[in-house]
Short mmCIF file of C-alpha atoms and ligand atoms in Angstrom, two decimals:
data_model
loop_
_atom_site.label_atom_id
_atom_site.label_comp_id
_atom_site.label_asym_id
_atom_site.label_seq_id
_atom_site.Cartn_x
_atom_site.Cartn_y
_atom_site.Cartn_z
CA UNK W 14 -12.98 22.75 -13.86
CA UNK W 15 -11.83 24.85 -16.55
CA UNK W 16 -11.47 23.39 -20.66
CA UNK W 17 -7.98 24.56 -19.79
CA UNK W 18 -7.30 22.04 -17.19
CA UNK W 19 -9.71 19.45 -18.64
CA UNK W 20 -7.21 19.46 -21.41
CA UNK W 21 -3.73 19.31 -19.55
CA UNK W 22 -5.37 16.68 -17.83
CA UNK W 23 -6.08 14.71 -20.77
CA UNK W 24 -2.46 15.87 -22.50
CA UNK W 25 -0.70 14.47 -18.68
CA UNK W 26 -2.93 11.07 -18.72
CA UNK W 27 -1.85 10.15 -22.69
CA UNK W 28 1.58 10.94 -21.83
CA UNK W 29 1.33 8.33 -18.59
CA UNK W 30 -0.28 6.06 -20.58
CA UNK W 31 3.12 6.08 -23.12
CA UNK W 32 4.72 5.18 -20.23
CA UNK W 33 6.55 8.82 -20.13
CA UNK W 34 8.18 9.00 -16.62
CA UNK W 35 7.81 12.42 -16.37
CA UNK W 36 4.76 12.56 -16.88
CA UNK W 37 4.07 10.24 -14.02
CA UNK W 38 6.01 11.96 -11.56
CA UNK W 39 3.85 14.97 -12.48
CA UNK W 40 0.71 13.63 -11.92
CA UNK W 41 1.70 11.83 -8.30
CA UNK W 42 2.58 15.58 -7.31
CA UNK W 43 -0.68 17.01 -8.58
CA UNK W 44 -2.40 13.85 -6.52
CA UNK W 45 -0.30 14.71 -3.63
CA UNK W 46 -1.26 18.89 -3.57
CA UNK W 47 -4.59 17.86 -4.41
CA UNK W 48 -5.41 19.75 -7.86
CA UNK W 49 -8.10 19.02 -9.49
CA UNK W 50 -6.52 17.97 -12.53
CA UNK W 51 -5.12 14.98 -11.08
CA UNK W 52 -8.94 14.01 -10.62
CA UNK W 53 -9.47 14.30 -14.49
CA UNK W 54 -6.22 12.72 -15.64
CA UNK W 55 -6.96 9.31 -12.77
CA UNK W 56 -10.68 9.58 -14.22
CA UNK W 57 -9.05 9.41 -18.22
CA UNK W 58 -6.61 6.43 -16.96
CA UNK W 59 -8.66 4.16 -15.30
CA UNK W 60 -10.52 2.48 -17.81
CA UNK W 61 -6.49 1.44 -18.92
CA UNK W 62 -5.81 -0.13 -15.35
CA UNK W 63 -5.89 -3.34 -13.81
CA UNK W 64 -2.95 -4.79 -15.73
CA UNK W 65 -0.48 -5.06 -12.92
CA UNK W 66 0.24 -7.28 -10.54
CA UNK W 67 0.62 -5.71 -7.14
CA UNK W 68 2.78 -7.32 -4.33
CA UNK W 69 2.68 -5.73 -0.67
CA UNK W 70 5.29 -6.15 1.33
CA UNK W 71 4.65 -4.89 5.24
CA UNK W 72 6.11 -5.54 8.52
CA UNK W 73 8.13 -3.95 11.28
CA UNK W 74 10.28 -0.87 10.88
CA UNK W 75 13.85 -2.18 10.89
CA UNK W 76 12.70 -5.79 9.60
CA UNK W 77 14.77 -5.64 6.39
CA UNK W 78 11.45 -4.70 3.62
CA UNK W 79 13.66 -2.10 1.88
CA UNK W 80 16.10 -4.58 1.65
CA UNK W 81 14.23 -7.39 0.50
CA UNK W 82 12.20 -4.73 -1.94
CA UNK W 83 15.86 -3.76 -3.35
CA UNK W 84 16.55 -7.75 -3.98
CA UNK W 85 12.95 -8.57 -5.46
CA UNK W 86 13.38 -5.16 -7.99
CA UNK W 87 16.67 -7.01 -9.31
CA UNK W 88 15.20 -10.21 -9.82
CA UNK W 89 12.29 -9.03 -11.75
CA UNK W 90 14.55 -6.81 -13.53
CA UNK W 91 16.48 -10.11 -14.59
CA UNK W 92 13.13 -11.67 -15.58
CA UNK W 93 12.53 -8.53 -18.23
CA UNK W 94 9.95 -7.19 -16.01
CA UNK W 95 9.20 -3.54 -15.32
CA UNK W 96 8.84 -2.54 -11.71
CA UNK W 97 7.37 0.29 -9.67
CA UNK W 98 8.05 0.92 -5.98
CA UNK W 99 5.77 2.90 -3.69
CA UNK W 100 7.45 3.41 -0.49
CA UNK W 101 4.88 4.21 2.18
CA UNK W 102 7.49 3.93 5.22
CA UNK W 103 8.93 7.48 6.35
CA UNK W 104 12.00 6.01 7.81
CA UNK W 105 12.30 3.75 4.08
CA UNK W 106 16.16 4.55 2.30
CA UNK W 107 13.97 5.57 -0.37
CA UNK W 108 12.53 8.54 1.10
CA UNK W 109 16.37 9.19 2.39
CA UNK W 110 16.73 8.03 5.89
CA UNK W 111 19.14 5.14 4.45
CA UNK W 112 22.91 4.39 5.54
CA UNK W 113 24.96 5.06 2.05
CA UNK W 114 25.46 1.68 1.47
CA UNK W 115 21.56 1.67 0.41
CA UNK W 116 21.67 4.59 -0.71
CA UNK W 117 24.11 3.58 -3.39
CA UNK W 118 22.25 0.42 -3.86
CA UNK W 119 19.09 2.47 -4.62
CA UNK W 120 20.87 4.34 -6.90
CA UNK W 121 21.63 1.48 -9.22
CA UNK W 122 17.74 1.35 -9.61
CA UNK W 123 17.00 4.56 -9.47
CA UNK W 124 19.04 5.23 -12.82
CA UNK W 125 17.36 1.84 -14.35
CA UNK W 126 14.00 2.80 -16.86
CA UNK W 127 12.57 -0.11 -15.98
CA UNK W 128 12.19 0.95 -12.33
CA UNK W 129 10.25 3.83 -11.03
CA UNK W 130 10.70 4.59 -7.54
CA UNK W 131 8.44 6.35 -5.44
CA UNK W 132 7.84 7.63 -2.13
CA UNK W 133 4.29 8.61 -0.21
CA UNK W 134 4.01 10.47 3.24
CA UNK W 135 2.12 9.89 5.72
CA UNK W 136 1.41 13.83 6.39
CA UNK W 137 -1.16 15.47 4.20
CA UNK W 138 -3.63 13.16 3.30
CA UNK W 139 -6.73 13.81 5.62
CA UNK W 140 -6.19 10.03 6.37
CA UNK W 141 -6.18 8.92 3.06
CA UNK W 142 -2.97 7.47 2.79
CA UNK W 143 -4.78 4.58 1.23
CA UNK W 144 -6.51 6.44 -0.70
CA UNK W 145 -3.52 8.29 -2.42
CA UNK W 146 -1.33 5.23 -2.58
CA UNK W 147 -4.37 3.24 -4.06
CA UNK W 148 -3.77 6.26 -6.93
CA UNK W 149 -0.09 5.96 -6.89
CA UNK W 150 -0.59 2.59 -7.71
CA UNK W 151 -3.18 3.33 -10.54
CA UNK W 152 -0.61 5.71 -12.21
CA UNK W 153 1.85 3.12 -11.89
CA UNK W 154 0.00 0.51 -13.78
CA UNK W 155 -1.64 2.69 -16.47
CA UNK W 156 2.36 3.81 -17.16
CA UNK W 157 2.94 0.36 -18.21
CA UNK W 158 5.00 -1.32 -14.89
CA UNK W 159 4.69 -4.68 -14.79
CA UNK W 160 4.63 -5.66 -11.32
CA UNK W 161 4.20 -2.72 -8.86
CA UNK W 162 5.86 -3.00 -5.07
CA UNK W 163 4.41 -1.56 -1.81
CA UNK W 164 6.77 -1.09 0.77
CA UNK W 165 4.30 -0.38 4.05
CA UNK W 166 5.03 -0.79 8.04
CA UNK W 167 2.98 -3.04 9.56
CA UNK W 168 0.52 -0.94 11.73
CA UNK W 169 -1.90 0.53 12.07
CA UNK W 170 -5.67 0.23 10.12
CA UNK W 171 -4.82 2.29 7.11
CA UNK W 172 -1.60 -0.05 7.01
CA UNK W 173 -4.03 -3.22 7.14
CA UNK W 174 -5.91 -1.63 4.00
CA UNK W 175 -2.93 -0.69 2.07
CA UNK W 176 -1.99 -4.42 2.18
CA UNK W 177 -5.61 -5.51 1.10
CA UNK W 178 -4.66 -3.44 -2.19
CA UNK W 179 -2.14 -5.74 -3.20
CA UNK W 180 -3.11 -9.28 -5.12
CA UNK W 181 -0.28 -10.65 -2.88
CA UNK W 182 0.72 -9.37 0.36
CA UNK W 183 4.42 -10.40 1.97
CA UNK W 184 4.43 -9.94 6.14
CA UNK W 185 7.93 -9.89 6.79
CA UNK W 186 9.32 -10.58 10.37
CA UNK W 187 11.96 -10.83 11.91
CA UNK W 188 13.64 -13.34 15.10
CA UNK W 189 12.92 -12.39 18.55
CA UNK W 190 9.78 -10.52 17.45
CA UNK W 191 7.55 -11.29 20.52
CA UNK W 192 5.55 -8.06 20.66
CA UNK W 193 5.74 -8.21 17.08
CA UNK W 194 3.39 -11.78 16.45
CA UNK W 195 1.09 -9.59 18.84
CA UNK W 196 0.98 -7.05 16.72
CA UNK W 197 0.44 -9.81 14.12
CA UNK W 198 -2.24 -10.84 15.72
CA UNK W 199 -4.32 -7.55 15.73
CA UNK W 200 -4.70 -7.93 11.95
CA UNK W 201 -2.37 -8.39 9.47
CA UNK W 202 -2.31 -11.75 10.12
CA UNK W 203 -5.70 -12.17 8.28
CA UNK W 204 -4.18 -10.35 4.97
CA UNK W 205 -0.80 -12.35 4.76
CA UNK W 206 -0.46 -14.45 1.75
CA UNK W 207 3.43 -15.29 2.39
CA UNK W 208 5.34 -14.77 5.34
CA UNK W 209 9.29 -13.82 5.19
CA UNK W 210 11.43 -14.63 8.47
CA UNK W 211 13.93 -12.36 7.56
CA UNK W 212 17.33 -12.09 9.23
CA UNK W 213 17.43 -15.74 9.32
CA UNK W 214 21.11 -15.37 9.90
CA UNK W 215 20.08 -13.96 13.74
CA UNK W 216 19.28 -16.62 16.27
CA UNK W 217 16.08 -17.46 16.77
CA UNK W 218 14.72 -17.57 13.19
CA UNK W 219 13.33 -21.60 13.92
CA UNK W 220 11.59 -20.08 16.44
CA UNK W 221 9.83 -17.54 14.64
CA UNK W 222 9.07 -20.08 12.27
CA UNK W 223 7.33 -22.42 14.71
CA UNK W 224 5.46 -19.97 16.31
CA UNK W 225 3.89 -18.32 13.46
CA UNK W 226 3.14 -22.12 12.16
CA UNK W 227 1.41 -22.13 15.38
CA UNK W 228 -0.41 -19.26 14.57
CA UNK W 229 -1.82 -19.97 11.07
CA UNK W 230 -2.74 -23.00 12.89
CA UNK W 231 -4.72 -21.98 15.26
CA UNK W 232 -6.09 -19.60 12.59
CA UNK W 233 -6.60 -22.75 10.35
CA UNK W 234 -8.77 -24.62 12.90
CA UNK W 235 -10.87 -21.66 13.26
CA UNK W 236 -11.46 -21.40 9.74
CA UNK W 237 -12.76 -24.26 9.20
CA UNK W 238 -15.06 -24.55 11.89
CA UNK W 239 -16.71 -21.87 10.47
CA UNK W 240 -16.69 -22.15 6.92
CA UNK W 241 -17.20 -25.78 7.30
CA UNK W 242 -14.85 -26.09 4.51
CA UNK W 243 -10.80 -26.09 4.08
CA UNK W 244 -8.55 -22.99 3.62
CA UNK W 245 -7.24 -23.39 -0.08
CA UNK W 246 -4.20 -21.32 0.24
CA UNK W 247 -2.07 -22.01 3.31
CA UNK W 248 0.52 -18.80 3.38
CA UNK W 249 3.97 -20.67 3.19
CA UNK W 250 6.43 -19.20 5.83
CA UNK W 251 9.75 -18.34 4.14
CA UNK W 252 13.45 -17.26 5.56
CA UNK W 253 15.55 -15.44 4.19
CA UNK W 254 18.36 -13.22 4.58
CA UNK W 255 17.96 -10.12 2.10
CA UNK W 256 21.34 -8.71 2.41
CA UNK W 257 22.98 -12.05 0.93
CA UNK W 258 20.32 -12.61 -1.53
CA UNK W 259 19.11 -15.64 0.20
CA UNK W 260 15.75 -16.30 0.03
CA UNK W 261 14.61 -14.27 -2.62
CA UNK W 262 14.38 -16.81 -5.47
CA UNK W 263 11.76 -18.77 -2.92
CA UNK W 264 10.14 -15.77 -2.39
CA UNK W 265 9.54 -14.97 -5.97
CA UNK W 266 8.25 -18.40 -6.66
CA UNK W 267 6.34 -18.59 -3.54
CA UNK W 268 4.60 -15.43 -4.94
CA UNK W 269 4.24 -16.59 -8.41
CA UNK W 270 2.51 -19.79 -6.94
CA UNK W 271 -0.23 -17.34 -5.14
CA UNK W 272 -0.47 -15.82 -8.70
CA UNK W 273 -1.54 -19.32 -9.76
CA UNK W 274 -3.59 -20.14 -6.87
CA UNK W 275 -5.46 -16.47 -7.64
CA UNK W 276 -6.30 -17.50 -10.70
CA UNK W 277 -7.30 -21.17 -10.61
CA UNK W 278 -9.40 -20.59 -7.47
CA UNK W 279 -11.26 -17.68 -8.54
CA UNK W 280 -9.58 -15.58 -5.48
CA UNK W 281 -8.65 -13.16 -8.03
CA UNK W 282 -11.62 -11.79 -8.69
CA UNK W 283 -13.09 -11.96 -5.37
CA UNK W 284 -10.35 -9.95 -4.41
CA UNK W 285 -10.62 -7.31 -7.08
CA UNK W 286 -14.15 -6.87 -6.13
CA UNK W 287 -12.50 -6.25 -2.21
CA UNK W 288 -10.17 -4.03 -3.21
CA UNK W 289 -12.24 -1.86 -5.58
CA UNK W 290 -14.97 -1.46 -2.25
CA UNK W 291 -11.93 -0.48 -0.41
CA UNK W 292 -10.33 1.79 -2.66
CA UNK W 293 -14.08 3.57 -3.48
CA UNK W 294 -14.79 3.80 0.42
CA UNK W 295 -11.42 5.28 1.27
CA UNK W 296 -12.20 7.56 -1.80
CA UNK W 297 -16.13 8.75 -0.72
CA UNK W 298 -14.28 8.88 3.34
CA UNK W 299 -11.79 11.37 1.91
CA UNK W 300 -14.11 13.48 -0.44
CA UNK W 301 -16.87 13.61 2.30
CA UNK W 302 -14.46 14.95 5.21
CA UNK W 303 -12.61 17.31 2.56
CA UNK W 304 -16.51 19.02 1.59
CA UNK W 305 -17.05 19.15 5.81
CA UNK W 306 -13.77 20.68 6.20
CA UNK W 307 -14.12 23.34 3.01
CA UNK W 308 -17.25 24.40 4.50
CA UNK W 309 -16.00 25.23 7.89
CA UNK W 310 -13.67 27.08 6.45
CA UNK W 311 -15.58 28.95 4.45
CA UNK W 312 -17.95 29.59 7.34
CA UNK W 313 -14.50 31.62 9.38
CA UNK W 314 -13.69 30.59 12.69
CA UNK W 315 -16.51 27.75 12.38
CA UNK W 316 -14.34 24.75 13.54
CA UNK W 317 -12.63 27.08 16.45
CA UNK W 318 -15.83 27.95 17.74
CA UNK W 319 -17.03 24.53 17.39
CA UNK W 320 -14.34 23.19 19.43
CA UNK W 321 -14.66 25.80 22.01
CA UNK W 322 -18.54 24.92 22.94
CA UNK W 323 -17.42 21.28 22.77
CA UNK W 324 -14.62 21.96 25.48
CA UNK W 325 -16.72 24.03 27.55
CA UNK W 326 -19.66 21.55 27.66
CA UNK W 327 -22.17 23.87 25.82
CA UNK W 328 -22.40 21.86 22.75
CA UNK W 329 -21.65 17.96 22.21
CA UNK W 330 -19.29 16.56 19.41
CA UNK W 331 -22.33 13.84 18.61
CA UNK W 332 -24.91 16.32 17.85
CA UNK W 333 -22.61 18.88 16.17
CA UNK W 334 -20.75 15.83 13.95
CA UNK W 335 -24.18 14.54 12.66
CA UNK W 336 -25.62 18.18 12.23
CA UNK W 337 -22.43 18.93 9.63
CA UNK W 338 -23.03 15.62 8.39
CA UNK W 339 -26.51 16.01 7.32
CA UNK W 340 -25.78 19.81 6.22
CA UNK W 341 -23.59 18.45 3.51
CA UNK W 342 -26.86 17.24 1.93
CA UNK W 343 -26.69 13.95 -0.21
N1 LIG O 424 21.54 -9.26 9.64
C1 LIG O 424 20.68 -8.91 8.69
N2 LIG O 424 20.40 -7.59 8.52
C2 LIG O 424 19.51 -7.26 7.57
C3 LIG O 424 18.88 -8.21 6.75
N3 LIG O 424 18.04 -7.58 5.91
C4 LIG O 424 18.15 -6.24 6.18
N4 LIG O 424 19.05 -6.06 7.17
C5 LIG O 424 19.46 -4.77 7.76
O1 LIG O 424 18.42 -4.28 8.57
C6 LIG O 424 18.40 -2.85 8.51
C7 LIG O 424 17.01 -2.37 8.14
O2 LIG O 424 16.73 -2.79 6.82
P1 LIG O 424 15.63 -2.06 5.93
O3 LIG O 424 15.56 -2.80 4.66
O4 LIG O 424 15.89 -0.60 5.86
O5 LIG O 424 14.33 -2.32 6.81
P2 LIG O 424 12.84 -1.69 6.66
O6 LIG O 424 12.73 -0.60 7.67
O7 LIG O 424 11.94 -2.83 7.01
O8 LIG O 424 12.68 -1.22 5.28
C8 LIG O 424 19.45 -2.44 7.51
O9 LIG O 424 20.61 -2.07 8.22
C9 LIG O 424 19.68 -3.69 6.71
O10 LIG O 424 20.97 -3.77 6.16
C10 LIG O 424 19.22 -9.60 6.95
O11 LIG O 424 18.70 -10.50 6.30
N5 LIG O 424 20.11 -9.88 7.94
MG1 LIG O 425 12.00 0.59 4.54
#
């Protein structure tokens, strides 16, 4: 890297670090076109992170997290707090899929300092969506926000480990899921620290309730067989209805109560250790498969010709894959 860029890098991570929105905004573009810069200004902020408390909130598209992400920004507005959003959803209002009436209720926020909104794709990102909102976040919390929101849908792995960034992590759901406590099941169940029934005011809400009681249950019981020892935090299950503000307030306390249990329990550190393996893995997974990737392209027509002796049977994928790999030296 050129003195050049070492130095707007330093000049665009003191300006974060004021808490200069701009500046911010700047440096989650650079993250997102992948300039090198945005390597040295993350490197210059880290040391300054760690300060905010990160709440996930995943589930179903269509289950109402937007929604319930608009109503927890206004309540920790009304607390004093400072709030970031990272929208990781495609089909979130915030990336501009909404109806106007969230639009306009977006707005409200949108022109509020204390709230910086911001969405991530999933396109562009070699698979590391985790890895760039794990950033996103970083910038967030060296900029000063107090309590940093991740808006995520429910599936899929690099969903899963989005969630396991978070200190708290809200499944919402919604009545009538059936597939949906399936898809539950496959994982996210394990990273849930509070579960939202949203759309309580829909039929069926009880029900969804009781079953995923049933679940944690079962989950429970399995636990402690193996661990020989009791769950300390049981995730509470929680309705609401997000478009009338109901439910919220629990929510907030519910969370604040995890914050409590994080600290008293020693969870929290546990957890940061989990995350930070998570965030360096998705890092070295990203960095590895962009140095594979630059040099087949540098060698021209490398990965066409690779894929052409795989299709035709003269080469195999296995030997090829581990060939690059052990090309790219340690
Ligand atoms: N009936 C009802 N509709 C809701 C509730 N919460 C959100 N919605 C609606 O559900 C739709 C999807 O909400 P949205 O927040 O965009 O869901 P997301 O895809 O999970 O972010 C919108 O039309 C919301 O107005 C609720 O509690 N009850
Ligand atoms: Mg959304």
């Amino acid at each position: 890297v050129k003195p050049k860029a070492a130095q707007s890098a330093a000049e665009l991570a003191d300006r974060v670090l004021a808490g200069e929105v701009r500046a911010a905004s700047r440096l989650m573009r650079d993250i997102d076109d992948g300039l090198p810069r945005a390597t040295l200004a993350l490197r210059r902020l880290f040391p300054k992170t760690g300060r905010a408390y990160v709440i996930g909130i995943t589930g179903s598209p269509g289950a109402g997290k937007s929604t319930l992400t608009d109503r927890l920004i206004a309540k920790l507005r009304a607390q004093g707090k400072t709030v970031g959003v990272i929208a990781v959803d495609p089909t979130s209002p915030f990336t501009g899929g909404a109806i106007l009436g969230d639009r306009i209720r977006m707005q409200d926020h949108a022109t509020d300092p204390g709230v910086f909104i911001r969405s991530l794709a999933t396109r562009g990102h070699l698979g590391g969506l985790s890895r760039a909102t794990g950033d996103c976040i970083r910038v967030m919390d060296a900029m000063g926000q107090d309590v940093i929101l991740v808006e995520t849908v429910g599936v899929g792995q690099d969903e899963i480990d989005i969630a396991q960034m978070a200190h708290s992590t809200v499944v919402v759901v919604v009545p009538g899921m059936g597939d949906d406590i399936q898809a539950i099941k496959a994982g996210i169940l394990e990273v849930a620290d509070v579960f939202v029934v949203n759309k309580a005011d829909q039929d069926g809400a009880d029900r969804a309730v009781r079953e995923l009681r049933a679940m944690l249950e079962l989950r429970h019981a399995v636990k402690v067989r193996s661990a020989g020892e009791a769950v300390e935090w049981e995730p509470p299950i929680l309705k609401a209805v997000a478009v009338k503000d109901l439910g919220i307030a629990e929510l907030l306390e519910a969370l604040e109560r995890h914050q409590g249990h994080l600290d008293t329990s020693g969870d929290r550190a546990v957890r940061e250790r989990g995350r930070a393996q998570m965030q360096f893995v998705a890092l070295l997974r990203e960095r590895l498969l962009r140095k594979a990737l630059d040099k087949l392209e540098r060698e021209r027509g490398r990965l066409e010709e690779i894929a052409g002796q795989i299709a035709a049977r003269t080469a195999d994928p296995y030997a090829l894959a581990d060939e690059l790999a052990s090309q790219l030296g340690a």
